[in-house]
Coordinates of N, CA and C in Angstrom, one line a residue:
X20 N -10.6 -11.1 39.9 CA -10.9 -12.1 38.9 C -11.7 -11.4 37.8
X21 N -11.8 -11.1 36.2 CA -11.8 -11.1 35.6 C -12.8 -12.2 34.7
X22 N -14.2 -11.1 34.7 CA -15.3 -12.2 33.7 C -15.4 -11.9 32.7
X23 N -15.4 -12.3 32.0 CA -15.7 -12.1 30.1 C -16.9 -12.5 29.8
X24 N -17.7 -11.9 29.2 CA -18.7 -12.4 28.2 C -18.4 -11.7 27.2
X25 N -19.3 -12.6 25.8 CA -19.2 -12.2 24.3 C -20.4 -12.5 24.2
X26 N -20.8 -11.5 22.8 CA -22.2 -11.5 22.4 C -22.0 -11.1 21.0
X27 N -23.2 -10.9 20.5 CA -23.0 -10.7 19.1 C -22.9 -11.8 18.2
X28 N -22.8 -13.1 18.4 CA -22.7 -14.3 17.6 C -23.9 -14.1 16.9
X29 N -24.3 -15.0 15.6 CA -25.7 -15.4 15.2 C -25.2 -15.8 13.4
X30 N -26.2 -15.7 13.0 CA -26.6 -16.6 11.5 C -26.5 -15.4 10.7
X31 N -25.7 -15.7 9.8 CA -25.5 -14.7 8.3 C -25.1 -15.5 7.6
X32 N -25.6 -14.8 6.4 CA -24.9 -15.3 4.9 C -23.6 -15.3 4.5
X33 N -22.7 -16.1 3.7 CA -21.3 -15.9 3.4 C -21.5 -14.7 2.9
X34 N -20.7 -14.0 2.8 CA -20.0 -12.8 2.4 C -20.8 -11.3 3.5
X35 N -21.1 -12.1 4.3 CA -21.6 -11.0 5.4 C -20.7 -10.4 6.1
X36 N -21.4 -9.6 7.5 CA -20.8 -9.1 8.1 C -21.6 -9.1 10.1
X37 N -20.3 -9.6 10.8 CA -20.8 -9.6 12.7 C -20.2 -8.9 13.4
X38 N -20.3 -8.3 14.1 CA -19.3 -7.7 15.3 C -19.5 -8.3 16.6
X39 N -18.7 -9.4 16.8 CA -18.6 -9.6 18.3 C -18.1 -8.5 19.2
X40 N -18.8 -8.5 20.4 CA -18.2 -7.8 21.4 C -18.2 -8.9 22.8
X41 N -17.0 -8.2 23.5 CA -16.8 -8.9 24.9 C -16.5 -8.0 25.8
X42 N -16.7 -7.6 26.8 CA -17.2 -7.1 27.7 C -16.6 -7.8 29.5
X43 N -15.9 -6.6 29.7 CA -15.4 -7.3 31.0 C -15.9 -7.1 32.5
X44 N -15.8 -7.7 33.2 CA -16.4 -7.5 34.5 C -15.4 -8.0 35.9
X45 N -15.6 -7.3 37.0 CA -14.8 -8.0 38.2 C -13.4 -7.3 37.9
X46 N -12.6 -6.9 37.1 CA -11.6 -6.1 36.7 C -11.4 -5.0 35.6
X47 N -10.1 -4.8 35.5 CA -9.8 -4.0 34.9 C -9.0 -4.7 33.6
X48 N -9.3 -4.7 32.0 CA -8.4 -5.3 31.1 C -7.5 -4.4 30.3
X49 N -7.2 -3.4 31.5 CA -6.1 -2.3 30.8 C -4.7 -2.7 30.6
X50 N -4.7 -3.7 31.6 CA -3.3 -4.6 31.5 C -2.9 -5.9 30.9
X51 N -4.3 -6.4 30.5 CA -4.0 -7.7 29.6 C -4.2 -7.7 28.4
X52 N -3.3 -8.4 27.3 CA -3.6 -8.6 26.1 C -5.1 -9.2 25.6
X53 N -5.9 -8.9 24.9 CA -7.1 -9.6 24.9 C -6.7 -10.4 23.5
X54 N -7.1 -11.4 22.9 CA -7.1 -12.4 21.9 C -9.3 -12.6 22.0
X55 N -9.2 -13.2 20.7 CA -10.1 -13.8 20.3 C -9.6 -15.1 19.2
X56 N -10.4 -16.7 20.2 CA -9.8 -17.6 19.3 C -11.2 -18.1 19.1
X57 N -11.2 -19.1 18.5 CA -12.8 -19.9 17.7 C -12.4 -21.4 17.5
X58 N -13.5 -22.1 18.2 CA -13.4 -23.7 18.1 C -14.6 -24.2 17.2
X59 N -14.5 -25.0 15.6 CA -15.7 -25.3 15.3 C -15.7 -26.5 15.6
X60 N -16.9 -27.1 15.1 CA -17.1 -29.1 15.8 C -16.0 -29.5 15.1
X61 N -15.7 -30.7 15.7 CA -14.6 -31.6 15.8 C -13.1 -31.0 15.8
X62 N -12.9 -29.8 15.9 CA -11.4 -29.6 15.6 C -11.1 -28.6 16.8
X63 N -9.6 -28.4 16.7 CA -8.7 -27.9 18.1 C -9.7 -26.2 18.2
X64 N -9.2 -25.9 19.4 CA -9.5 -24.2 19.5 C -8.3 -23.7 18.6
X65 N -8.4 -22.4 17.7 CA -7.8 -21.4 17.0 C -7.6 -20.4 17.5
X66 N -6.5 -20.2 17.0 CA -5.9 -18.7 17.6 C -6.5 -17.8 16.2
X67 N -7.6 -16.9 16.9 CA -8.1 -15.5 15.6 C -6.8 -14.6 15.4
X68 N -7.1 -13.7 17.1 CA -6.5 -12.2 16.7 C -6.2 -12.2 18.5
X69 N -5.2 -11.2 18.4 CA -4.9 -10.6 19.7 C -4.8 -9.0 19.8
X70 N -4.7 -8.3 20.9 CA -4.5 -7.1 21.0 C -3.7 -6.6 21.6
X71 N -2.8 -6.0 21.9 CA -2.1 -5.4 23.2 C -2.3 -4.4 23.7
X72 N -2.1 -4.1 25.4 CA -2.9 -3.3 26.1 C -3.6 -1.9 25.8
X73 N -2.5 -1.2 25.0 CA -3.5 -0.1 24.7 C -3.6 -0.1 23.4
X74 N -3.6 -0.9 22.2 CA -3.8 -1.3 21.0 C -3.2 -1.2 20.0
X75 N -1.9 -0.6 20.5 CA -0.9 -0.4 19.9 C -0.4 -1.5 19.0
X76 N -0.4 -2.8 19.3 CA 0.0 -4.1 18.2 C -1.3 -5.1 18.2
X77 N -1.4 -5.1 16.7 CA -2.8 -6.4 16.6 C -2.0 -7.5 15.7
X78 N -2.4 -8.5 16.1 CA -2.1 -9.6 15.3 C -2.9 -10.5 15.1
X79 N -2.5 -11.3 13.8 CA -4.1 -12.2 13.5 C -3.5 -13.6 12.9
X80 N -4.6 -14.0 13.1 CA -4.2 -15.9 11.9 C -3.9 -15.4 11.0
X81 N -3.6 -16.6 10.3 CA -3.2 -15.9 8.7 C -4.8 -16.4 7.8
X82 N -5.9 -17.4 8.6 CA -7.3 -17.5 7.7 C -8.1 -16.2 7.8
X83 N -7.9 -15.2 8.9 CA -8.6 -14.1 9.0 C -8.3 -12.7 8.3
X84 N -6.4 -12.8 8.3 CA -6.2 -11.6 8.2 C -6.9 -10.6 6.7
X85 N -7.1 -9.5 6.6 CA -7.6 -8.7 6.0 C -9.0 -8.5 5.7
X86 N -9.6 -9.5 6.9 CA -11.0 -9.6 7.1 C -11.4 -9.3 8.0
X87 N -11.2 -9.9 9.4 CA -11.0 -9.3 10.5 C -10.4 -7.7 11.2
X88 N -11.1 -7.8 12.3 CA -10.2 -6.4 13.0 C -10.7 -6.1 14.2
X89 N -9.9 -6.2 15.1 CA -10.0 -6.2 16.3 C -9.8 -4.8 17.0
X90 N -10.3 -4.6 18.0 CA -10.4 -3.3 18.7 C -10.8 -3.3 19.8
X91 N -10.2 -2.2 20.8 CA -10.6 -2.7 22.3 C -10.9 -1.1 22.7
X92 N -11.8 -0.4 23.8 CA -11.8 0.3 24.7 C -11.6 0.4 26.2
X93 N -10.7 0.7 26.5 CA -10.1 0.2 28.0 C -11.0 0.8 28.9
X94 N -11.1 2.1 28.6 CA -12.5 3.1 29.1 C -13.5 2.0 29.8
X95 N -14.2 1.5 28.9 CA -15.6 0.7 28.3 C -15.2 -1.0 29.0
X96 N -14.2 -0.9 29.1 CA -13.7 -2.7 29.2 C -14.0 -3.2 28.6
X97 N -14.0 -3.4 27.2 CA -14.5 -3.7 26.0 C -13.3 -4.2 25.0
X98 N -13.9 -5.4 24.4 CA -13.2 -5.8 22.9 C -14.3 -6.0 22.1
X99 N -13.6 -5.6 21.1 CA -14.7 -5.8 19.9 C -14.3 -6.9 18.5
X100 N -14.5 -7.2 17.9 CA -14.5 -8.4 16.8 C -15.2 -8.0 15.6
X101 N -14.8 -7.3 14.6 CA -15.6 -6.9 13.1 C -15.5 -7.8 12.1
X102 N -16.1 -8.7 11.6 CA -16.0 -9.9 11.0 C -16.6 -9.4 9.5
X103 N -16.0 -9.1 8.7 CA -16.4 -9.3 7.3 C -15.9 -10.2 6.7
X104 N -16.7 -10.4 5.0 CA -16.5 -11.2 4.2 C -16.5 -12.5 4.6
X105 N -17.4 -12.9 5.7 CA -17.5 -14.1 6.2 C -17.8 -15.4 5.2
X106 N -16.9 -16.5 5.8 CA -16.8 -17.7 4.9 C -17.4 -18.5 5.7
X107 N -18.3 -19.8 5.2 CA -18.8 -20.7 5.8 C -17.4 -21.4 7.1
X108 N -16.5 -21.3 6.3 CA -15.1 -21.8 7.2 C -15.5 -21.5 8.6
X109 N -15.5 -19.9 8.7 CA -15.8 -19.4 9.8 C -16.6 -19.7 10.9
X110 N -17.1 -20.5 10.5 CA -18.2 -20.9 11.5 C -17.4 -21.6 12.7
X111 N -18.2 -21.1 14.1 CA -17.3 -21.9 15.0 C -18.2 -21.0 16.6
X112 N -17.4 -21.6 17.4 CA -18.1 -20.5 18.5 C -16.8 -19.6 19.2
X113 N -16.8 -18.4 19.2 CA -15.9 -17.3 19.1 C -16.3 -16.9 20.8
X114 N -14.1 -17.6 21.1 CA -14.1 -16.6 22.5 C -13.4 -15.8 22.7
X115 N -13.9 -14.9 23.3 CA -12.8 -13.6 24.2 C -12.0 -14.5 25.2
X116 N -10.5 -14.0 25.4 CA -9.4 -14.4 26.3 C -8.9 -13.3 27.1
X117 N -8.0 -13.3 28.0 CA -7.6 -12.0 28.6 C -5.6 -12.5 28.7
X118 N -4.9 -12.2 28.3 CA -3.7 -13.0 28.3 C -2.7 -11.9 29.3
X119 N -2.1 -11.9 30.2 CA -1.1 -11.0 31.1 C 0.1 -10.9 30.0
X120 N 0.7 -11.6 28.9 CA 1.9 -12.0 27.9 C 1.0 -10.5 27.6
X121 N 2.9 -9.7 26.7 CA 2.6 -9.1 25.8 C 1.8 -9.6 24.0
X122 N 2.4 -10.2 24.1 CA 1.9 -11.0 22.7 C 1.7 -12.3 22.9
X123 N 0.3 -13.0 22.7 CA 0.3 -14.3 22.5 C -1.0 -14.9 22.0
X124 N -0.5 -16.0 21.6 CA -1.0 -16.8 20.3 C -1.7 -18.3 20.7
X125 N -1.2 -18.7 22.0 CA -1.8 -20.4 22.3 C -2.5 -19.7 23.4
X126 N -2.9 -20.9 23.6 CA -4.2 -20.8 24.5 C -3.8 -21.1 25.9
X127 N -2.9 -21.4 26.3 CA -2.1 -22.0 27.5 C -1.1 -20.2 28.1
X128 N -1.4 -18.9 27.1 CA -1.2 -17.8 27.1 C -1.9 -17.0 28.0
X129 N -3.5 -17.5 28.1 CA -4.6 -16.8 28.1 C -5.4 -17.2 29.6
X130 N -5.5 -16.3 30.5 CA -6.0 -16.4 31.8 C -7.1 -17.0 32.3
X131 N -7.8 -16.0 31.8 CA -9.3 -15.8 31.5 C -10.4 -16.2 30.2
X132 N -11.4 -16.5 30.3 CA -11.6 -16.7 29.1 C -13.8 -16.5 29.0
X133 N -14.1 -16.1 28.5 CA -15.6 -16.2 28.1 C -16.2 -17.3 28.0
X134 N -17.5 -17.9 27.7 CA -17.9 -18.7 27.4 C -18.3 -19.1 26.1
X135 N -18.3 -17.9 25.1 CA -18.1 -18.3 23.6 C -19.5 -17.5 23.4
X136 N -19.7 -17.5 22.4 CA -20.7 -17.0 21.2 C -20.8 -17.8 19.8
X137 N -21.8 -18.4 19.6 CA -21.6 -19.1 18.1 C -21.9 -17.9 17.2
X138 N -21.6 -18.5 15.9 CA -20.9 -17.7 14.8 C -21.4 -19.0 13.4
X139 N -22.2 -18.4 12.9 CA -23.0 -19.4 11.5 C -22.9 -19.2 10.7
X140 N -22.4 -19.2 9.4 CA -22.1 -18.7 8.1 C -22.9 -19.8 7.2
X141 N -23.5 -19.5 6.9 CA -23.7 -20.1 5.9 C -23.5 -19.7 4.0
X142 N -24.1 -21.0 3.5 CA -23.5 -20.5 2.0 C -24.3 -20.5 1.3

């Protein structure tokens, strides 16, 4: 079984910059897709970004793309989350997922999951 935690959340100014990381435990995430989605108050969980196993394909929302960038170390059991140009939008609390799918985007995809990290943009 496969634990996730994320860290790195906290308080920055719009047009800043965060690096979430998540961090695996209990297994190995050489074989799962990792995603990062983000739920803020009142509204559904989001699909951010995903990865595939050895990094070969990333895919993103279309509110993040060219902002974001995702990256993983299989070594390290590690994903990482580089957040620039952050918009108040952004605000939400950001989780690592672990998906067995080559590619995937819902959340009904995703095995495993973190317990989140908040994420505060302000303006």
């Amino acid at each position: 079984q496969v634990q996730l935690v994320e860290s790195g959340g906290g308080l920055v100014q719009a047009g800043g910059s965060l690096r979430l990381s998540c961090t695996a435990s209990g297994g190995t995430i050489s074989t799962y897709t990792m995603g990062w989605f983000r739920q803020a108050p009142g509204k559904e969980r989001e699909f951010v970004v995903g990865i595939t196993w050895r990094g070969s394909n990333t895919y993103y929302g279309d509110s993040v793309k060219g902002r974001f960038t995702i990256s993983r170390d299989n070594a390290k059991n590690t994903v990482s989350l580089q957040m620039n140009s952050l918009k108040p939008e952004d605000t939400a609390v950001y989780y690592c997922a672990a998906a067995p799918s080559w590619i995937a985007r819902t959340q009904n995809e995703y095995n495993y999951w973190g317990r989140g990290t908040q994420v505060t943009v302000s303006s």
